[in-house]
Amino acid sequence: MATVTIRSLEPATIETLKAIAADHGRSMEAEIRAILTETTRRASSQTKRRLGDEIHARFKNIDTTDLAFERNPELARDIFEQ
């Protein structure tokens, strides 16, 4: 696992982190780790949603009413057969 060093934090920030950590019953280091983990997880999730939104925006105005799809029975398979 990697180690991260953060310098020059304001004393008030340190005190707030200590208080939050105490409320959650963990060390300040564990609290910072939890904050970073949750923040990056949320950011990753938002990035995935934005990609979906971009794909939707790109294709939403395409008129598909004249598209005709025919099923090729030779390629079809019954997913319930084994």
Backbone as XML, in Angstrom:
<?xml version="1.0"?>
<chain id="A" units="angstrom">
  <residue number="1" name="MET">
    <atom name="N" x="0.837" y="-1.174" z="0.000"/>
    <atom name="CA" x="0.000" y="0.000" z="0.000"/>
    <atom name="C" x="0.886" y="1.242" z="0.000"/>
  </residue>
  <residue number="2" name="ALA">
    <atom name="N" x="0.442" y="2.288" z="-0.648"/>
    <atom name="CA" x="1.217" y="3.521" z="-0.758"/>
    <atom name="C" x="1.085" y="4.361" z="0.507"/>
  </residue>
  <residue number="3" name="THR">
    <atom name="N" x="2.061" y="5.229" z="0.696"/>
    <atom name="CA" x="2.046" y="6.175" z="1.797"/>
    <atom name="C" x="1.962" y="7.575" z="1.229"/>
  </residue>
  <residue number="4" name="VAL">
    <atom name="N" x="1.121" y="8.396" z="1.830"/>
    <atom name="CA" x="0.957" y="9.780" z="1.390"/>
    <atom name="C" x="1.296" y="10.694" z="2.556"/>
  </residue>
  <residue number="5" name="THR">
    <atom name="N" x="2.089" y="11.715" z="2.297"/>
    <atom name="CA" x="2.419" y="12.708" z="3.311"/>
    <atom name="C" x="1.784" y="14.029" z="2.910"/>
  </residue>
  <residue number="6" name="ILE">
    <atom name="N" x="1.058" y="14.631" z="3.835"/>
    <atom name="CA" x="0.422" y="15.925" z="3.575"/>
    <atom name="C" x="1.040" y="16.941" z="4.524"/>
  </residue>
  <residue number="7" name="ARG">
    <atom name="N" x="1.628" y="17.961" z="3.954"/>
    <atom name="CA" x="2.291" y="18.984" z="4.761"/>
    <atom name="C" x="1.438" y="20.250" z="4.825"/>
  </residue>
  <residue number="8" name="SER">
    <atom name="N" x="1.720" y="21.050" z="5.824"/>
    <atom name="CA" x="1.173" y="22.408" z="5.973"/>
    <atom name="C" x="-0.342" y="22.450" z="6.121"/>
  </residue>
  <residue number="9" name="LEU">
    <atom name="N" x="-0.901" y="21.507" z="6.856"/>
    <atom name="CA" x="-2.331" y="21.584" z="7.169"/>
    <atom name="C" x="-2.538" y="22.598" z="8.289"/>
  </residue>
  <residue number="10" name="GLU">
    <atom name="N" x="-3.610" y="23.337" z="8.205"/>
    <atom name="CA" x="-3.949" y="24.310" z="9.243"/>
    <atom name="C" x="-4.249" y="23.569" z="10.548"/>
  </residue>
  <residue number="11" name="PRO">
    <atom name="N" x="-3.844" y="24.141" z="11.676"/>
    <atom name="CA" x="-4.146" y="23.503" z="12.962"/>
    <atom name="C" x="-5.645" y="23.242" z="13.154"/>
  </residue>
  <residue number="12" name="ALA">
    <atom name="N" x="-6.483" y="24.137" z="12.680"/>
    <atom name="CA" x="-7.935" y="23.935" z="12.816"/>
    <atom name="C" x="-8.389" y="22.711" z="12.030"/>
  </residue>
  <residue number="13" name="THR">
    <atom name="N" x="-7.762" y="22.463" z="10.889"/>
    <atom name="CA" x="-8.096" y="21.285" z="10.085"/>
    <atom name="C" x="-7.739" y="20.020" z="10.842"/>
  </residue>
  <residue number="14" name="ILE">
    <atom name="N" x="-6.569" y="20.023" z="11.451"/>
    <atom name="CA" x="-6.118" y="18.861" z="12.233"/>
    <atom name="C" x="-7.085" y="18.607" z="13.388"/>
  </residue>
  <residue number="15" name="GLU">
    <atom name="N" x="-7.452" y="19.659" z="14.100"/>
    <atom name="CA" x="-8.364" y="19.508" z="15.240"/>
    <atom name="C" x="-9.731" y="18.990" z="14.793"/>
  </residue>
  <residue number="16" name="THR">
    <atom name="N" x="-10.207" y="19.476" z="13.664"/>
    <atom name="CA" x="-11.495" y="19.007" z="13.145"/>
    <atom name="C" x="-11.414" y="17.540" z="12.761"/>
  </residue>
  <residue number="17" name="LEU">
    <atom name="N" x="-10.332" y="17.158" z="12.091"/>
    <atom name="CA" x="-10.150" y="15.747" z="11.721"/>
    <atom name="C" x="-10.083" y="14.857" z="12.953"/>
  </residue>
  <residue number="18" name="LYS">
    <atom name="N" x="-9.388" y="15.313" z="13.991"/>
    <atom name="CA" x="-9.305" y="14.543" z="15.233"/>
    <atom name="C" x="-10.691" y="14.374" z="15.852"/>
  </residue>
  <residue number="19" name="ALA">
    <atom name="N" x="-11.489" y="15.441" z="15.846"/>
    <atom name="CA" x="-12.829" y="15.376" z="16.433"/>
    <atom name="C" x="-13.735" y="14.439" z="15.634"/>
  </residue>
  <residue number="20" name="ILE">
    <atom name="N" x="-13.672" y="14.531" z="14.317"/>
    <atom name="CA" x="-14.484" y="13.645" z="13.469"/>
    <atom name="C" x="-14.069" y="12.194" z="13.681"/>
  </residue>
  <residue number="21" name="ALA">
    <atom name="N" x="-12.759" y="11.966" z="13.737"/>
    <atom name="CA" x="-12.246" y="10.609" z="13.957"/>
    <atom name="C" x="-12.727" y="10.065" z="15.298"/>
  </residue>
  <residue number="22" name="ALA">
    <atom name="N" x="-12.672" y="10.890" z="16.329"/>
    <atom name="CA" x="-13.126" y="10.456" z="17.653"/>
    <atom name="C" x="-14.616" y="10.115" z="17.625"/>
  </residue>
  <residue number="23" name="ASP">
    <atom name="N" x="-15.405" y="10.922" z="16.919"/>
    <atom name="CA" x="-16.842" y="10.635" z="16.797"/>
    <atom name="C" x="-17.093" y="9.293" z="16.122"/>
  </residue>
  <residue number="24" name="HIS">
    <atom name="N" x="-16.208" y="8.928" z="15.200"/>
    <atom name="CA" x="-16.352" y="7.659" z="14.480"/>
    <atom name="C" x="-15.585" y="6.517" z="15.144"/>
  </residue>
  <residue number="25" name="GLY">
    <atom name="N" x="-14.932" y="6.806" z="16.247"/>
    <atom name="CA" x="-14.227" y="5.768" z="16.989"/>
    <atom name="C" x="-12.996" y="5.224" z="16.284"/>
  </residue>
  <residue number="26" name="ARG">
    <atom name="N" x="-12.286" y="6.088" z="15.585"/>
    <atom name="CA" x="-11.073" y="5.638" z="14.904"/>
    <atom name="C" x="-9.997" y="6.704" z="14.997"/>
  </residue>
  <residue number="27" name="SER">
    <atom name="N" x="-8.801" y="6.319" z="14.606"/>
    <atom name="CA" x="-7.680" y="7.256" z="14.626"/>
    <atom name="C" x="-7.851" y="8.299" z="13.529"/>
  </residue>
  <residue number="28" name="MET">
    <atom name="N" x="-7.097" y="9.389" z="13.657"/>
    <atom name="CA" x="-7.161" y="10.421" z="12.626"/>
    <atom name="C" x="-6.683" y="9.852" z="11.295"/>
  </residue>
  <residue number="29" name="GLU">
    <atom name="N" x="-5.660" y="9.021" z="11.312"/>
    <atom name="CA" x="-5.168" y="8.407" z="10.076"/>
    <atom name="C" x="-6.248" y="7.539" z="9.431"/>
  </residue>
  <residue number="30" name="ALA">
    <atom name="N" x="-6.939" y="6.748" z="10.237"/>
    <atom name="CA" x="-8.014" y="5.905" z="9.704"/>
    <atom name="C" x="-9.157" y="6.765" z="9.163"/>
  </residue>
  <residue number="31" name="GLU">
    <atom name="N" x="-9.428" y="7.877" z="9.823"/>
    <atom name="CA" x="-10.489" y="8.782" z="9.354"/>
    <atom name="C" x="-10.121" y="9.402" z="8.012"/>
  </residue>
  <residue number="32" name="ILE">
    <atom name="N" x="-8.886" y="9.847" z="7.877"/>
    <atom name="CA" x="-8.434" y="10.424" z="6.604"/>
    <atom name="C" x="-8.490" y="9.368" z="5.510"/>
  </residue>
  <residue number="33" name="ARG">
    <atom name="N" x="-8.085" y="8.142" z="5.838"/>
    <atom name="CA" x="-8.152" y="7.052" z="4.857"/>
    <atom name="C" x="-9.600" y="6.822" z="4.407"/>
  </residue>
  <residue number="34" name="ALA">
    <atom name="N" x="-10.531" y="6.826" z="5.355"/>
    <atom name="CA" x="-11.949" y="6.627" z="5.031"/>
    <atom name="C" x="-12.478" y="7.776" z="4.167"/>
  </residue>
  <residue number="35" name="ILE">
    <atom name="N" x="-12.087" y="8.998" z="4.492"/>
    <atom name="CA" x="-12.523" y="10.162" z="3.705"/>
    <atom name="C" x="-12.005" y="10.055" z="2.279"/>
  </residue>
  <residue number="36" name="LEU">
    <atom name="N" x="-10.730" y="9.732" z="2.122"/>
    <atom name="CA" x="-10.147" y="9.614" z="0.778"/>
    <atom name="C" x="-10.786" y="8.476" z="-0.011"/>
  </residue>
  <residue number="37" name="THR">
    <atom name="N" x="-11.006" y="7.344" z="0.643"/>
    <atom name="CA" x="-11.612" y="6.195" z="-0.031"/>
    <atom name="C" x="-13.018" y="6.527" z="-0.514"/>
  </residue>
  <residue number="38" name="GLU">
    <atom name="N" x="-13.827" y="7.114" z="0.356"/>
    <atom name="CA" x="-15.208" y="7.452" z="-0.012"/>
    <atom name="C" x="-15.247" y="8.519" z="-1.102"/>
  </residue>
  <residue number="39" name="THR">
    <atom name="N" x="-14.383" y="9.502" z="-1.001"/>
    <atom name="CA" x="-14.362" y="10.579" z="-1.997"/>
    <atom name="C" x="-13.969" y="10.056" z="-3.369"/>
  </residue>
  <residue number="40" name="THR">
    <atom name="N" x="-12.961" y="9.201" z="-3.433"/>
    <atom name="CA" x="-12.540" y="8.664" z="-4.731"/>
    <atom name="C" x="-13.569" y="7.687" z="-5.278"/>
  </residue>
  <residue number="41" name="ARG">
    <atom name="N" x="-14.226" y="6.939" z="-4.421"/>
    <atom name="CA" x="-15.281" y="6.022" z="-4.870"/>
    <atom name="C" x="-16.428" y="6.823" z="-5.489"/>
  </residue>
  <residue number="42" name="ARG">
    <atom name="N" x="-16.815" y="7.899" z="-4.829"/>
    <atom name="CA" x="-17.899" y="8.751" z="-5.330"/>
    <atom name="C" x="-17.501" y="9.405" z="-6.654"/>
  </residue>
  <residue number="43" name="ALA">
    <atom name="N" x="-16.266" y="9.888" z="-6.750"/>
    <atom name="CA" x="-15.797" y="10.529" z="-7.987"/>
    <atom name="C" x="-15.790" y="9.534" z="-9.135"/>
  </residue>
  <residue number="44" name="SER">
    <atom name="N" x="-15.366" y="8.303" z="-8.865"/>
    <atom name="CA" x="-15.346" y="7.271" z="-9.897"/>
    <atom name="C" x="-16.756" y="6.969" z="-10.383"/>
  </residue>
  <residue number="45" name="SER">
    <atom name="N" x="-17.693" y="6.899" z="-9.454"/>
    <atom name="CA" x="-19.086" y="6.636" z="-9.807"/>
    <atom name="C" x="-19.656" y="7.761" z="-10.658"/>
  </residue>
  <residue number="46" name="GLN">
    <atom name="N" x="-19.338" y="8.998" z="-10.311"/>
    <atom name="CA" x="-19.825" y="10.145" z="-11.078"/>
    <atom name="C" x="-19.239" y="10.153" z="-12.473"/>
  </residue>
  <residue number="47" name="THR">
    <atom name="N" x="-17.979" y="9.753" z="-12.609"/>
    <atom name="CA" x="-17.347" y="9.691" z="-13.925"/>
    <atom name="C" x="-18.065" y="8.683" z="-14.802"/>
  </residue>
  <residue number="48" name="LYS">
    <atom name="N" x="-18.425" y="7.538" z="-14.259"/>
    <atom name="CA" x="-19.145" y="6.523" z="-15.026"/>
    <atom name="C" x="-20.505" y="7.044" z="-15.463"/>
  </residue>
  <residue number="49" name="ARG">
    <atom name="N" x="-21.193" y="7.767" z="-14.583"/>
    <atom name="CA" x="-22.486" y="8.323" z="-14.942"/>
    <atom name="C" x="-22.345" y="9.371" z="-16.031"/>
  </residue>
  <residue number="50" name="ARG">
    <atom name="N" x="-21.307" y="10.171" z="-15.968"/>
    <atom name="CA" x="-21.105" y="11.187" z="-17.003"/>
    <atom name="C" x="-20.869" y="10.541" z="-18.356"/>
  </residue>
  <residue number="51" name="LEU">
    <atom name="N" x="-20.150" y="9.442" z="-18.388"/>
    <atom name="CA" x="-19.912" y="8.747" z="-19.647"/>
    <atom name="C" x="-21.234" y="8.276" z="-20.235"/>
  </residue>
  <residue number="52" name="GLY">
    <atom name="N" x="-22.083" y="7.707" z="-19.408"/>
    <atom name="CA" x="-23.394" y="7.271" z="-19.875"/>
    <atom name="C" x="-24.218" y="8.437" z="-20.394"/>
  </residue>
  <residue number="53" name="ASP">
    <atom name="N" x="-24.150" y="9.557" z="-19.696"/>
    <atom name="CA" x="-24.871" y="10.750" z="-20.145"/>
    <atom name="C" x="-24.343" y="11.239" z="-21.486"/>
  </residue>
  <residue number="54" name="GLU">
    <atom name="N" x="-23.025" y="11.183" z="-21.671"/>
    <atom name="CA" x="-22.434" y="11.612" z="-22.940"/>
    <atom name="C" x="-22.870" y="10.705" z="-24.089"/>
  </residue>
  <residue number="55" name="ILE">
    <atom name="N" x="-22.893" y="9.411" z="-23.842"/>
    <atom name="CA" x="-23.335" y="8.468" z="-24.879"/>
    <atom name="C" x="-24.798" y="8.738" z="-25.221"/>
  </residue>
  <residue number="56" name="HIS">
    <atom name="N" x="-25.621" y="8.909" z="-24.197"/>
    <atom name="CA" x="-27.040" y="9.193" z="-24.427"/>
    <atom name="C" x="-27.211" y="10.485" z="-25.221"/>
  </residue>
  <residue number="57" name="ALA">
    <atom name="N" x="-26.503" y="11.533" z="-24.841"/>
    <atom name="CA" x="-26.626" y="12.822" z="-25.530"/>
    <atom name="C" x="-26.215" y="12.714" z="-26.997"/>
  </residue>
  <residue number="58" name="ARG">
    <atom name="N" x="-25.201" y="11.916" z="-27.256"/>
    <atom name="CA" x="-24.705" y="11.793" z="-28.627"/>
    <atom name="C" x="-25.731" y="11.117" z="-29.540"/>
  </residue>
  <residue number="59" name="PHE">
    <atom name="N" x="-26.471" y="10.158" z="-29.033"/>
    <atom name="CA" x="-27.361" y="9.364" z="-29.875"/>
    <atom name="C" x="-28.851" y="9.656" z="-29.689"/>
  </residue>
  <residue number="60" name="LYS">
    <atom name="N" x="-29.219" y="10.534" z="-28.762"/>
    <atom name="CA" x="-30.640" y="10.731" z="-28.464"/>
    <atom name="C" x="-31.422" y="11.356" z="-29.613"/>
  </residue>
  <residue number="61" name="ASN">
    <atom name="N" x="-30.789" y="12.109" z="-30.481"/>
    <atom name="CA" x="-31.508" y="12.784" z="-31.571"/>
    <atom name="C" x="-31.493" y="12.007" z="-32.881"/>
  </residue>
  <residue number="62" name="ILE">
    <atom name="N" x="-30.996" y="10.800" z="-32.840"/>
    <atom name="CA" x="-30.972" y="9.985" z="-34.051"/>
    <atom name="C" x="-32.350" y="9.363" z="-34.253"/>
  </residue>
  <residue number="63" name="ASP">
    <atom name="N" x="-32.899" y="9.560" z="-35.436"/>
    <atom name="CA" x="-34.221" y="9.016" z="-35.755"/>
    <atom name="C" x="-34.078" y="7.535" z="-36.108"/>
  </residue>
  <residue number="64" name="THR">
    <atom name="N" x="-34.678" y="6.696" z="-35.305"/>
    <atom name="CA" x="-34.580" y="5.252" z="-35.525"/>
    <atom name="C" x="-35.895" y="4.652" z="-36.015"/>
  </residue>
  <residue number="65" name="THR">
    <atom name="N" x="-36.860" y="5.491" z="-36.344"/>
    <atom name="CA" x="-38.169" y="4.968" z="-36.747"/>
    <atom name="C" x="-38.115" y="4.184" z="-38.051"/>
  </residue>
  <residue number="66" name="ASP">
    <atom name="N" x="-37.143" y="4.461" z="-38.897"/>
    <atom name="CA" x="-37.073" y="3.754" z="-40.181"/>
    <atom name="C" x="-36.124" y="2.557" z="-40.150"/>
  </residue>
  <residue number="67" name="LEU">
    <atom name="N" x="-35.585" y="2.255" z="-38.990"/>
    <atom name="CA" x="-34.697" y="1.100" z="-38.891"/>
    <atom name="C" x="-35.521" y="-0.174" z="-38.773"/>
  </residue>
  <residue number="68" name="ALA">
    <atom name="N" x="-35.128" y="-1.171" z="-39.506"/>
    <atom name="CA" x="-35.809" y="-2.464" z="-39.431"/>
    <atom name="C" x="-34.764" y="-3.525" z="-39.113"/>
  </residue>
  <residue number="69" name="PHE">
    <atom name="N" x="-35.030" y="-4.270" z="-38.094"/>
    <atom name="CA" x="-34.120" y="-5.331" z="-37.700"/>
    <atom name="C" x="-34.808" y="-6.668" z="-37.918"/>
  </residue>
  <residue number="70" name="GLU">
    <atom name="N" x="-34.148" y="-7.531" z="-38.617"/>
    <atom name="CA" x="-34.691" y="-8.866" z="-38.829"/>
    <atom name="C" x="-33.832" y="-9.853" z="-38.062"/>
  </residue>
  <residue number="71" name="ARG">
    <atom name="N" x="-34.501" y="-10.736" z="-37.389"/>
    <atom name="CA" x="-33.795" y="-11.736" z="-36.599"/>
    <atom name="C" x="-33.354" y="-12.869" z="-37.511"/>
  </residue>
  <residue number="72" name="ASN">
    <atom name="N" x="-32.109" y="-13.243" z="-37.408"/>
    <atom name="CA" x="-31.568" y="-14.357" z="-38.176"/>
    <atom name="C" x="-31.707" y="-15.612" z="-37.319"/>
  </residue>
  <residue number="73" name="PRO">
    <atom name="N" x="-32.616" y="-16.513" z="-37.686"/>
    <atom name="CA" x="-32.845" y="-17.701" z="-36.859"/>
    <atom name="C" x="-31.616" y="-18.601" z="-36.766"/>
  </residue>
  <residue number="74" name="GLU">
    <atom name="N" x="-30.725" y="-18.503" z="-37.727"/>
    <atom name="CA" x="-29.511" y="-19.319" z="-37.672"/>
    <atom name="C" x="-28.569" y="-18.844" z="-36.572"/>
  </residue>
  <residue number="75" name="LEU">
    <atom name="N" x="-28.643" y="-17.553" z="-36.244"/>
    <atom name="CA" x="-27.769" y="-17.008" z="-35.207"/>
    <atom name="C" x="-28.425" y="-17.010" z="-33.833"/>
  </residue>
  <residue number="76" name="ALA">
    <atom name="N" x="-29.744" y="-17.135" z="-33.821"/>
    <atom name="CA" x="-30.468" y="-17.090" z="-32.555"/>
    <atom name="C" x="-30.258" y="-18.392" z="-31.788"/>
  </residue>
  <residue number="77" name="ARG">
    <atom name="N" x="-30.230" y="-18.287" z="-30.502"/>
    <atom name="CA" x="-30.144" y="-19.485" z="-29.669"/>
    <atom name="C" x="-31.084" y="-19.306" z="-28.490"/>
  </residue>
  <residue number="78" name="ASP">
    <atom name="N" x="-31.605" y="-20.381" z="-28.035"/>
    <atom name="CA" x="-32.498" y="-20.330" z="-26.891"/>
    <atom name="C" x="-31.638" y="-20.317" z="-25.636"/>
  </residue>
  <residue number="79" name="ILE">
    <atom name="N" x="-31.703" y="-19.249" z="-24.891"/>
    <atom name="CA" x="-30.842" y="-19.132" z="-23.713"/>
    <atom name="C" x="-31.265" y="-20.066" z="-22.591"/>
  </residue>
  <residue number="80" name="PHE">
    <atom name="N" x="-32.457" y="-20.631" z="-22.689"/>
    <atom name="CA" x="-32.926" y="-21.523" z="-21.645"/>
    <atom name="C" x="-32.627" y="-22.989" z="-21.942"/>
  </residue>
  <residue number="81" name="GLU">
    <atom name="N" x="-32.197" y="-23.281" z="-23.151"/>
    <atom name="CA" x="-31.818" y="-24.658" z="-23.486"/>
    <atom name="C" x="-30.394" y="-24.908" z="-23.017"/>
  </residue>
  <residue number="82" name="GLN">
    <atom name="N" x="-30.140" y="-26.145" z="-22.656"/>
    <atom name="CA" x="-28.778" y="-26.470" z="-22.230"/>
    <atom name="C" x="-28.258" y="-27.648" z="-22.980"/>
  </residue>
</chain>
